[in-house]
Every structure is written in structure tokens, then in C-alpha cells.
mmCIF file of C-alpha atoms in Angstrom:
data_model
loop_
_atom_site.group_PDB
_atom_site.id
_atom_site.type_symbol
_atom_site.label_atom_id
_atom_site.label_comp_id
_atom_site.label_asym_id
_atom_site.label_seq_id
_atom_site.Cartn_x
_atom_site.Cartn_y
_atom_site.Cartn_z
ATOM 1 C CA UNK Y 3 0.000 0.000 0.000
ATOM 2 C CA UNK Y 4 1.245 3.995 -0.782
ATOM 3 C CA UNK Y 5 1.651 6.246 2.268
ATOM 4 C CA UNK Y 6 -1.389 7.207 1.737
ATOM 5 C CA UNK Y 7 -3.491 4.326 2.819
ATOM 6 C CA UNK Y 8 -1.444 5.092 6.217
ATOM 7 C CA UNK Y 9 -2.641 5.821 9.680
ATOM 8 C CA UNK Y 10 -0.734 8.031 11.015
ATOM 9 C CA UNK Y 11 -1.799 8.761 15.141
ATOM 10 C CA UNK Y 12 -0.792 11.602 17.115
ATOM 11 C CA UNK Y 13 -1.144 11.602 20.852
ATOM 12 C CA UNK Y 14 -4.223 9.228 22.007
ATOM 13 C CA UNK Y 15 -5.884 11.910 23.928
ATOM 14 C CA UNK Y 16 -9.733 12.212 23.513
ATOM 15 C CA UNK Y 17 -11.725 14.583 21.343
ATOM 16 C CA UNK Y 18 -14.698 13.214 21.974
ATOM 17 C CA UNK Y 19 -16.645 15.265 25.186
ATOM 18 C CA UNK Y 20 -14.437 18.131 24.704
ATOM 19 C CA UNK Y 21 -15.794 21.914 25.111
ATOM 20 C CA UNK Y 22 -15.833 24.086 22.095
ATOM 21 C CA UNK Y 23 -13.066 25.785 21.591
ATOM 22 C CA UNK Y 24 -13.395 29.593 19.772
ATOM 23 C CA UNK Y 25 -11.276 30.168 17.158
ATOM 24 C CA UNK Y 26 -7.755 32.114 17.350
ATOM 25 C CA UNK Y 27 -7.917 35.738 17.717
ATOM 26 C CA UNK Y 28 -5.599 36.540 15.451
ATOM 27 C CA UNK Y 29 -4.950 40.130 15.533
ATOM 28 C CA UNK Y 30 -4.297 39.536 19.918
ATOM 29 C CA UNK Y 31 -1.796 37.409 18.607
ATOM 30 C CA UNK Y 32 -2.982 34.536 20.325
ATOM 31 C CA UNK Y 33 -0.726 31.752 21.413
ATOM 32 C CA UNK Y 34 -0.393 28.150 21.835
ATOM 33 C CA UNK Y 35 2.312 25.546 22.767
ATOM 34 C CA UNK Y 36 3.884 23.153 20.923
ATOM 35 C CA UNK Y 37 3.244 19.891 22.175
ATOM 36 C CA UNK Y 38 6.781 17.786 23.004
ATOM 37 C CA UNK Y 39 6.880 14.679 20.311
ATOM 38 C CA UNK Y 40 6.571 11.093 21.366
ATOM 39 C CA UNK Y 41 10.366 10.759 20.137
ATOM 40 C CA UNK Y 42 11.650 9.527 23.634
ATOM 41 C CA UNK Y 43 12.292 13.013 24.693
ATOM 42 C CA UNK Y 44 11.761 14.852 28.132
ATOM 43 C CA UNK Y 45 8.060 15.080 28.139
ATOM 44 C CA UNK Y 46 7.401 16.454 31.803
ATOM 45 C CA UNK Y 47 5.477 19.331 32.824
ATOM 46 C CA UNK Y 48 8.766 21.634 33.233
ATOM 47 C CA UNK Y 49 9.649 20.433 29.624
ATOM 48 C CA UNK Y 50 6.375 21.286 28.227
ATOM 49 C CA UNK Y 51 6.583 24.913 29.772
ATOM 50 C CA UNK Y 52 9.700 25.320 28.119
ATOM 51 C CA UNK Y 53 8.618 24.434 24.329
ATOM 52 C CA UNK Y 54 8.323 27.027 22.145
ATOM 53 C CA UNK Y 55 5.179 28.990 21.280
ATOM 54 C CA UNK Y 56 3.718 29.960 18.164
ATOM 55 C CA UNK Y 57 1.443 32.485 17.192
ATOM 56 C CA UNK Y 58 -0.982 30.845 14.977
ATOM 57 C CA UNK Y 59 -1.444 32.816 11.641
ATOM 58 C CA UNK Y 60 -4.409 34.009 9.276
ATOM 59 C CA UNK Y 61 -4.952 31.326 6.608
ATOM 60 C CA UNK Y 62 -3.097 32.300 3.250
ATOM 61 C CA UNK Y 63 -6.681 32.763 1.321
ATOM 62 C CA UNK Y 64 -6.398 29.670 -0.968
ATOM 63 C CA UNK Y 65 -8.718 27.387 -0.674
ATOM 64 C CA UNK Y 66 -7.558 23.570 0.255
ATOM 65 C CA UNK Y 67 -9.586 20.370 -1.394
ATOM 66 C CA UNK Y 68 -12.641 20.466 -2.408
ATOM 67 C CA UNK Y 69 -15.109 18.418 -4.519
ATOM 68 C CA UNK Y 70 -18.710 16.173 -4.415
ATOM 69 C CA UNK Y 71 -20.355 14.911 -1.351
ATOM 70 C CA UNK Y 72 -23.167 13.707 -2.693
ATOM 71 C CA UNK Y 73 -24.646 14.204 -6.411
ATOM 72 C CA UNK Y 74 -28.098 15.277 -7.195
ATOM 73 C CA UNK Y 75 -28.268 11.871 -9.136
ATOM 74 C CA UNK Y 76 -27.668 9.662 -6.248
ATOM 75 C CA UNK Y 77 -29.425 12.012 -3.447
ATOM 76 C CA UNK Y 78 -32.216 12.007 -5.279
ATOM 77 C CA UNK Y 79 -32.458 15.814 -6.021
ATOM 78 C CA UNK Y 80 -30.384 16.736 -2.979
ATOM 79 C CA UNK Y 81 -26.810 17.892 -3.712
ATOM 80 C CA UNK Y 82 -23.651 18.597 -1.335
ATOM 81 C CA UNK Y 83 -20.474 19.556 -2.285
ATOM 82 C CA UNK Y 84 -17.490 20.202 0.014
ATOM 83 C CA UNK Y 85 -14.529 22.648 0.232
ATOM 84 C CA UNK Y 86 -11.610 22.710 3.122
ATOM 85 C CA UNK Y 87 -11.768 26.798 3.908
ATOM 86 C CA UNK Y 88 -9.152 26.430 6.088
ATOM 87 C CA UNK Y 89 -10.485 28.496 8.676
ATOM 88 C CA UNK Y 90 -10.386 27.549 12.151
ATOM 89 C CA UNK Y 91 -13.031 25.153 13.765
ATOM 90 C CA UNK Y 92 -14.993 26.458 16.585
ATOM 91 C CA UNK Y 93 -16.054 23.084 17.621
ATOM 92 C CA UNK Y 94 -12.163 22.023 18.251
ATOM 93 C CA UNK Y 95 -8.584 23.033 17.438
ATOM 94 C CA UNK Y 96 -8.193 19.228 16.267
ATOM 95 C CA UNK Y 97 -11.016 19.493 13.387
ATOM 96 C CA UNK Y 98 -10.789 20.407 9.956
ATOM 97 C CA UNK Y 99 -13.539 23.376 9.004
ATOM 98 C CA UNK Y 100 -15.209 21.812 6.250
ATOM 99 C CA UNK Y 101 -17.635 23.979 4.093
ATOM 100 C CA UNK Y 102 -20.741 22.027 2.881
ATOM 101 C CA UNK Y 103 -23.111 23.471 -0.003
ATOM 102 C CA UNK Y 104 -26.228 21.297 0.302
ATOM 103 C CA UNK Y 105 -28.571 21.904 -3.046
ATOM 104 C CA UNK Y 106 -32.063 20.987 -3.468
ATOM 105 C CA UNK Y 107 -31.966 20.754 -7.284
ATOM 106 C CA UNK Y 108 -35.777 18.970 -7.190
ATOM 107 C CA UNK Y 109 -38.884 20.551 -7.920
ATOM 108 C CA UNK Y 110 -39.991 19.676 -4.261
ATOM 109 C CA UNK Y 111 -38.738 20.916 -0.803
ATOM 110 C CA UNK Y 112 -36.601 18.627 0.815
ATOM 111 C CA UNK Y 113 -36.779 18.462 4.985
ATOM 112 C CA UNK Y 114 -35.057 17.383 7.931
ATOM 113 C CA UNK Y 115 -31.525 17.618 6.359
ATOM 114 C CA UNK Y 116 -29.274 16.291 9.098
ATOM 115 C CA UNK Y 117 -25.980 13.939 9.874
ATOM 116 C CA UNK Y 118 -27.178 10.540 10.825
ATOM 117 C CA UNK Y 119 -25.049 7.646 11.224
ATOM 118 C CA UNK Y 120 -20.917 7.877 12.000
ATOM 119 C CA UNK Y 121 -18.660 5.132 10.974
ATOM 120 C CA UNK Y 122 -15.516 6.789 11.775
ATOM 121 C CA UNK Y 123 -12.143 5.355 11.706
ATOM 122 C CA UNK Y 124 -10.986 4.856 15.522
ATOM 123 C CA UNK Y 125 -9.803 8.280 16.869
ATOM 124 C CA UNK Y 126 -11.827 10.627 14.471
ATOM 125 C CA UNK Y 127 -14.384 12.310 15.749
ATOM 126 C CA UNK Y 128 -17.023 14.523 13.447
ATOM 127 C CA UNK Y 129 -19.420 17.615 14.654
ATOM 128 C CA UNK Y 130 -22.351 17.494 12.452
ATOM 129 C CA UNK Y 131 -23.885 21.023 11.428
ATOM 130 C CA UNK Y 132 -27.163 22.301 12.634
ATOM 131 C CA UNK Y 133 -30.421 20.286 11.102
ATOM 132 C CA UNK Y 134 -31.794 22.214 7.940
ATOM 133 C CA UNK Y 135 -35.650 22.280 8.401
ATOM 134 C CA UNK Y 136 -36.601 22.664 4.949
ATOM 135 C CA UNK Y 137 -34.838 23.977 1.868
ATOM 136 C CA UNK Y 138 -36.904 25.409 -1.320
ATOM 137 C CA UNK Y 139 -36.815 23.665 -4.581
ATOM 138 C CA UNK Y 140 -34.060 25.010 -6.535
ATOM 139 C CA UNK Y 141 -32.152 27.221 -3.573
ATOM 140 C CA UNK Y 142 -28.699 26.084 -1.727
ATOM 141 C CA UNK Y 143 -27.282 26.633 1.614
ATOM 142 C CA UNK Y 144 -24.244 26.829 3.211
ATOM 143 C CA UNK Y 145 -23.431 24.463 6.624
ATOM 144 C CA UNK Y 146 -20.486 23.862 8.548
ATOM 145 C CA UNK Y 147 -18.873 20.589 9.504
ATOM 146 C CA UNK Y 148 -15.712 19.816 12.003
ATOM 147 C CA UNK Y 149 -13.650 16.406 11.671
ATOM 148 C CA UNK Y 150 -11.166 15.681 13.615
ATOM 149 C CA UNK Y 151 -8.930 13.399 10.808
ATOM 150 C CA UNK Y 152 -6.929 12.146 13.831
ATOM 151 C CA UNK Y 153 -3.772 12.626 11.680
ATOM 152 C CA UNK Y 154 -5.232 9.727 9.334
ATOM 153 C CA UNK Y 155 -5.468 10.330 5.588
ATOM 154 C CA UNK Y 156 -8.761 8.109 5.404
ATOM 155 C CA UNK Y 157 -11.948 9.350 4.701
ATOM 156 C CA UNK Y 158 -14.604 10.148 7.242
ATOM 157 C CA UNK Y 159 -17.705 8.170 6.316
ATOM 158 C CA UNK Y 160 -20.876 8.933 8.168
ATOM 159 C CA UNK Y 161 -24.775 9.210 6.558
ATOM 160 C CA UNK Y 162 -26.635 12.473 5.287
ATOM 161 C CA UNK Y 163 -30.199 11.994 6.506
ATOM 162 C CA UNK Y 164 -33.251 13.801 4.969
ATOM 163 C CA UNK Y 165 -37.245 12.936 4.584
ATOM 164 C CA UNK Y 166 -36.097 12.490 0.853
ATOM 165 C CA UNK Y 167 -33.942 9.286 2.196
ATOM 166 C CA UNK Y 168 -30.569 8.811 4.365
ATOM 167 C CA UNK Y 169 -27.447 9.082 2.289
ATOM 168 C CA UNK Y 170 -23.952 7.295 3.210
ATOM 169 C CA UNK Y 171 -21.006 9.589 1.791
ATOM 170 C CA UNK Y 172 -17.485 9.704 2.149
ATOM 171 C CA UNK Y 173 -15.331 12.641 3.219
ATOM 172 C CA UNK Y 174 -11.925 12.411 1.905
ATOM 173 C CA UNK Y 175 -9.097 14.464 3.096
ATOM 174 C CA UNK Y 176 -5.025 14.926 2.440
ATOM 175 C CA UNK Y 177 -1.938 15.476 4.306
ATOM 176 C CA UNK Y 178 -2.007 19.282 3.969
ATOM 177 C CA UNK Y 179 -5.855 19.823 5.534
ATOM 178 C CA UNK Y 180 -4.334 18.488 8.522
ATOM 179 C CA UNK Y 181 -1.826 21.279 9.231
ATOM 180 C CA UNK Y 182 -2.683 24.936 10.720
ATOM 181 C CA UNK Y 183 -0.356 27.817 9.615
ATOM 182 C CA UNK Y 184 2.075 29.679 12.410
ATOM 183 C CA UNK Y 185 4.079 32.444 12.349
ATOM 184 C CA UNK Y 186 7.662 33.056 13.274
ATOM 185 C CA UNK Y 187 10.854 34.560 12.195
ATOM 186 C CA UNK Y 188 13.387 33.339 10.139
ATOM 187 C CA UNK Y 189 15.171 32.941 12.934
ATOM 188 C CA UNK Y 190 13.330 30.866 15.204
ATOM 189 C CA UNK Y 191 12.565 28.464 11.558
ATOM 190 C CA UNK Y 192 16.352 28.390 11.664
ATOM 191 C CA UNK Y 193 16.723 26.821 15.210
ATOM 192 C CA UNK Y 194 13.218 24.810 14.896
ATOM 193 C CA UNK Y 195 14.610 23.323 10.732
ATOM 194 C CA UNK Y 196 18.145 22.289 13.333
ATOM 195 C CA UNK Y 197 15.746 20.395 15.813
ATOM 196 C CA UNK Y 198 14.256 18.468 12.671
ATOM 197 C CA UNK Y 199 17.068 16.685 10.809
ATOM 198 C CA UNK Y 200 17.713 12.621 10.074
ATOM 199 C CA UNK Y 201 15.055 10.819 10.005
ATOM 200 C CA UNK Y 202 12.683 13.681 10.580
ATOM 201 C CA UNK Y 203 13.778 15.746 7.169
ATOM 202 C CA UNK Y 204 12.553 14.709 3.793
ATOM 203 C CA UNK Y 205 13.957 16.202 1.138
ATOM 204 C CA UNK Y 206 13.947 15.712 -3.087
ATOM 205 C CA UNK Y 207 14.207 17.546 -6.189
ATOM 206 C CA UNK Y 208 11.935 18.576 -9.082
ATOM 207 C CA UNK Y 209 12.132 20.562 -11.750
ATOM 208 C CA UNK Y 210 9.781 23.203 -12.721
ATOM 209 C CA UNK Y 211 8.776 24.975 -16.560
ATOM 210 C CA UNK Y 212 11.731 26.868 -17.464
ATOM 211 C CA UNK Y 213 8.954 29.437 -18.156
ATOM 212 C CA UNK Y 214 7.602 29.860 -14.842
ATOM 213 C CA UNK Y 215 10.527 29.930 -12.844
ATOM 214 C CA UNK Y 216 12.165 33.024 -15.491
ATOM 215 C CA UNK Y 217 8.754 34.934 -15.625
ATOM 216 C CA UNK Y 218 6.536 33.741 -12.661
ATOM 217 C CA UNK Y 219 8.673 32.098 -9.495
ATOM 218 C CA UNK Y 220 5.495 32.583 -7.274
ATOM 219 C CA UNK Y 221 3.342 30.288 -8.936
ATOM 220 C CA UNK Y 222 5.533 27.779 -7.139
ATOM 221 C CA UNK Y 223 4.784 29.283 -3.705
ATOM 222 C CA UNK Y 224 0.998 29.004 -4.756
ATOM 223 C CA UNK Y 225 1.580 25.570 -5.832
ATOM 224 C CA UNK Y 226 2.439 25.146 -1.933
ATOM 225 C CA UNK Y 227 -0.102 26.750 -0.408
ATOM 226 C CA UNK Y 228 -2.903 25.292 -2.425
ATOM 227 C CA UNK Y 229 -1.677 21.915 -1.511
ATOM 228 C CA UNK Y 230 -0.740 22.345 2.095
ATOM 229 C CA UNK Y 231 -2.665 24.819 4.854
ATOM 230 C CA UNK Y 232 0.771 26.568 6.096
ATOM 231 C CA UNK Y 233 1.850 30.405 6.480
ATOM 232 C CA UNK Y 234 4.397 31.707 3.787
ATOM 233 C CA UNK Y 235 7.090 33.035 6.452
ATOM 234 C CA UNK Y 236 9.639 33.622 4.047
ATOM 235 C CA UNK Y 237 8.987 34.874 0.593
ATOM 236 C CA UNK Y 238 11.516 35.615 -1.491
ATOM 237 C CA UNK Y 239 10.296 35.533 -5.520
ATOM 238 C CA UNK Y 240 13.366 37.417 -7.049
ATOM 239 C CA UNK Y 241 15.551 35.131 -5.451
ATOM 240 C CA UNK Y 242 13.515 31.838 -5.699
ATOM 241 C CA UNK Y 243 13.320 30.982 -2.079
ATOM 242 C CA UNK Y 244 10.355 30.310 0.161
ATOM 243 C CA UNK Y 245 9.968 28.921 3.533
ATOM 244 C CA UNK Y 246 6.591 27.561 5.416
ATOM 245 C CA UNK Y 247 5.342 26.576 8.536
ATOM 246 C CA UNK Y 248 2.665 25.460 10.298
ATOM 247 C CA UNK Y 249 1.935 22.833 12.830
ATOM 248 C CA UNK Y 250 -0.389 19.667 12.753
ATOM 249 C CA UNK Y 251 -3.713 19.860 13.964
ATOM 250 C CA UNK Y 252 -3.650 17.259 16.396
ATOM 251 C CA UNK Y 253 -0.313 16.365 17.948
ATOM 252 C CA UNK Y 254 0.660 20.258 17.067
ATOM 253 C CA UNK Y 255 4.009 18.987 15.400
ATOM 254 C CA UNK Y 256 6.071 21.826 13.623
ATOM 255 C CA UNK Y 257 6.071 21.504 9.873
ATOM 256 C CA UNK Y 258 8.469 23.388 8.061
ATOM 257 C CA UNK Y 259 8.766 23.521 4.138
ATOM 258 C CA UNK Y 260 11.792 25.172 2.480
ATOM 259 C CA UNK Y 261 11.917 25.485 -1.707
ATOM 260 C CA UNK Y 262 14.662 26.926 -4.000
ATOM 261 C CA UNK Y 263 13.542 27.222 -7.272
ATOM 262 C CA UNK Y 264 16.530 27.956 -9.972
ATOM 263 C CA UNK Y 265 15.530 31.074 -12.068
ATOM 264 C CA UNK Y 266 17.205 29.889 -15.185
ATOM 265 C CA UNK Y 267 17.033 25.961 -15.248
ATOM 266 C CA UNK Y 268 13.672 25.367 -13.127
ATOM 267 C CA UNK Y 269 15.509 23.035 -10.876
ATOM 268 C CA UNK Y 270 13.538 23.041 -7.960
ATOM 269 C CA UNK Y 271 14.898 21.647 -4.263
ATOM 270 C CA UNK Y 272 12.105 20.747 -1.364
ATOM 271 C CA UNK Y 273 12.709 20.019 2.028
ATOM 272 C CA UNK Y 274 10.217 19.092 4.693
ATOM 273 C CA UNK Y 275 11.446 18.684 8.235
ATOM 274 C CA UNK Y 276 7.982 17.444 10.638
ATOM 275 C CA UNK Y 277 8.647 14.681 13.254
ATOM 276 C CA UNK Y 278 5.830 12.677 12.134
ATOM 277 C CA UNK Y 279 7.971 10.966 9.507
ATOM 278 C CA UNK Y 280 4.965 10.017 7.265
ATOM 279 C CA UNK Y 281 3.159 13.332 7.216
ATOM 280 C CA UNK Y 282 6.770 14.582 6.034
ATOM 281 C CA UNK Y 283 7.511 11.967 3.006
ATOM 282 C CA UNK Y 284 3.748 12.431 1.617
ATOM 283 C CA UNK Y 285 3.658 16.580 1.905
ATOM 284 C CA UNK Y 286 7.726 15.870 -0.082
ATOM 285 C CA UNK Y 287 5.876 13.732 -2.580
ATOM 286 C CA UNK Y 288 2.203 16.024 -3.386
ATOM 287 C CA UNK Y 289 4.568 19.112 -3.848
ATOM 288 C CA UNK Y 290 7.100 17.497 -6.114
ATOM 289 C CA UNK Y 291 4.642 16.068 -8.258
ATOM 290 C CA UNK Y 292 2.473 19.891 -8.162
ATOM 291 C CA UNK Y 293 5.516 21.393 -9.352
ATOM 292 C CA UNK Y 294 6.172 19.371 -12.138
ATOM 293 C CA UNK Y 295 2.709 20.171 -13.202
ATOM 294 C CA UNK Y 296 3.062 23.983 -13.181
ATOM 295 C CA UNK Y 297 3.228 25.702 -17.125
#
């Protein structure tokens, strides 16, 4: 099986229960710790005081994966298609903020639009959005949904449930929804890139048009961002160096990307350094393959 078809856990502590969390207020700046990796280091209270702190970041603006819920052909009439915003979840800072666009495309209302049944993957957890009471032939509207992935790249599977029928659908998801952005100097990504070396680095080569990287060197930084929800911290088109970071939604590991992009030849270099080794080798792989793509 690819990496793909992985599990990859963070730390086993329970979503399920937990208070809503609002989300970060980013212009206060607001802050939150790093949690110490299983990797046999000290992980004691005074050790956990001592880990850095980030200040999470505004999402870049581009949108993550998106796609079809449920057709109008197999929901009889009823429609819902999906997009990862990328904003934060109020229901938890473990979930993904899913957008859903439920359609009635039928000539006849359609009622009592609800989640029903969950069969989530062990770990995962999923906050359905409010009921819809009724929804007009031919109208849409927007709901929200929070999954908590539990660092797993498998889909969440759980039914749609209206007076039309009850749906089953499948959520699927990728390496990059499950990362927040952060902010921090060049400095700090510096000291944090040292930390992250051996077996916790991933790093590979591409090559990108010869076109793009002469005329248009950011379209490989957008390449990035569309594929992975991280903060640009270091953006350098001229020169053909950018650097990224963010942090994984569940076990909060750092995730740092750095790319060099050649001006003249399109030779591209990519480095990921995350302690979840998996997480690392996939986000190497997407963005390689992305930037052969760009042209």
C-alpha cells in the first residue's frame, strides 16, 4: 500500500466530550504551545513549559480540497459539495472546518436535512452542522462541519439523513488539511529546521517549466499553499526561495517547508522537516509532483 493508505496517530488523547473551543484571535496574537513529540524526549510538565510557542497565523486565502459529497443523481435531487476553507473550527482546534453546499436541485422541498449515522475510523471524531428544516426547490445553503482526521489520511464516512432518504457519503481528506499555519521569524525556523534533521527531514528535487521559474517564481509558492494549509514566512520571488510553517492539527508537530527554485534551469529543491515521519515523506511527494505540473 502507498503512504497514503497510512494511519498516522498523534497523541491518544480524547476529542470526543471536549468543550468548544473559539477560534484564534488573530490580531491579539494569540498563542499556543507546541506539544513535546513522542520521540523519547523529556516530556514532563517543566519540559512542556519550556517548548516554544507559536502564534498561529491568518490562513493564506487559498482554498484547500474540495469536490462532491453527494450528487443530485444519487441524493435524489439533494446535492452537497465540500470545500476545506481552512479556517479555524470552533467546535475544536483538532477538526478540519469543512464547508458544505447542500442543493435541493428537485422541484420539491426537501426536509429534515441532518448527519445521521458515524462510521468513523478509531480516533476521528465529526461535529455534524445544525439540522436544515426545509430547503426550497431550486435554492442552496451553506453548513459547517468539524472532523477531527486524527492525523489519518482516510476518509470520514458517516450518513446524510433527509425525509427524501438517508445518504452514506465519504469525506476524503489529504496530508495538507491536517496542518494549521504559524508564524515566526526566520530565525526561530532556523533553530526549529536544526531540531528536525535525520530521520525527521525529507527532502527531493523537481524541476519546474523553465517558463515559470524566469517569468513567474510565485506560482511555485501558490503551488504550496494550495496543496498544504501553512503560512508563507519567508517569501523571497526574485531570489527563488520560500519557507513555510505550520503545525499539525492534532499532535501540534512543527512543519516546516523550504523550496529553492533555480531562475534559469527550473531546478527546484524541497525540504520538509515534521517529526511525524509520514506526514513529512507524503507533503515531499504532493509538492514534487504539483511542481512538475506547473506551465
Amino acid at each position: 500500500s502507498s503512504l497514503l493508505d497510512l494511519g498516522f496517530d498523534g497523541p491518544s488523547s480524547a476529542v470526543g466530550g471536549a468543550p468548544a473551543v473559539a477560534a484564534p484571535n488573530y490580531s491579539a496574537g494569540v498563542l499556543a504551545p507546541v506539544v513535546p513529540g513522542a520521540g523519547g524526549g523529556d516530556t514532563s510538565a517543566a519540559a512542556a513549559a519550556a517548548a516554544p510557542v507559536f502564534a498561529a497565523a491568518a490562513p493564506s486565502g487559498v482554498e484547500g480540497l474540495k469536490g462532491t459529497l453527494l450528487n443530485k443523481m444519487n441524493g435524489k435531487g439533494l446535492q452537497v459539495d465540500f470545500v476545506y476553507n481552512r479556517q479555524p473550527s470552533f467546535f475544536s482546534d483538532r477538526m478540519c472546518n469543512v464547508r458544505l453546499i447542500i442543493a435541493n436541485d428537485s422541484s420539491q422541498p426537501v426536509n429534515d436535512v441532518s448527519v445521521g449515522a458515524q462510521f468513523l475510523e478509531p480516533g476521528m471524531a465529526l461535529h455534524p452542522f445544525a439540522t436544515i428544516g426545509s430547503l426550497a426547490p431550486h435554492s442552496s445553503v451553506e453548513a459547517s462541519l468539524g472532523v477531527d482526521f486524527h492525523e489519518k489520511v482516510q476518509p470520514a464516512k458517516f450518513e446524510i439523513s433527509a425525509n427524501l432518504d438517508v445518504f452514506r457519503v465519504s469525506l476524503p481528506t489529504r496530508v495538507g488539511e491536517l496542518v494549521a499555519p504559524i508564524d515566526m521569524s526566520e530565525a526561530v525556523f532556523g533553530t526549529e529546521q536544526a531540531k528536525l534533521t535525520g530521520m525527521t527531514e525529507c527532502a527531493g528535487k523537481a524541476t519546474v517549466a523553465a517558463a515559470v521559474a524566469r517569468q513567474n517564481p510565485a506560482q511555485a509558492r501558490q503551488a504550496v499553499l494550495a496543496l498544504c494549509n501553512v503560512r508563507c514566512i519567508h517569501d523571497d520571488a526574485v531570489g527563488g526561495t520560500f519557507k513555510f510553517a505550520g503545525r499539525t492539527l492534532g499532535s501540534k508537530n512543527v512543519v516546516l517547508i523550504t523550496l529553492q527554485v533555480d531562475g534559469e534551469s527550473g531546478a527546484a529543491k524541497v525540504r520538509v522537516n515534521c517529526e511525524n515521519v509520514v506526514i513529512g515523506s507524503v507533503l515531499l511527494k504532493e509538492i514534487k509532483s504539483a511542481l512538475g505540473k506547473l506551465g
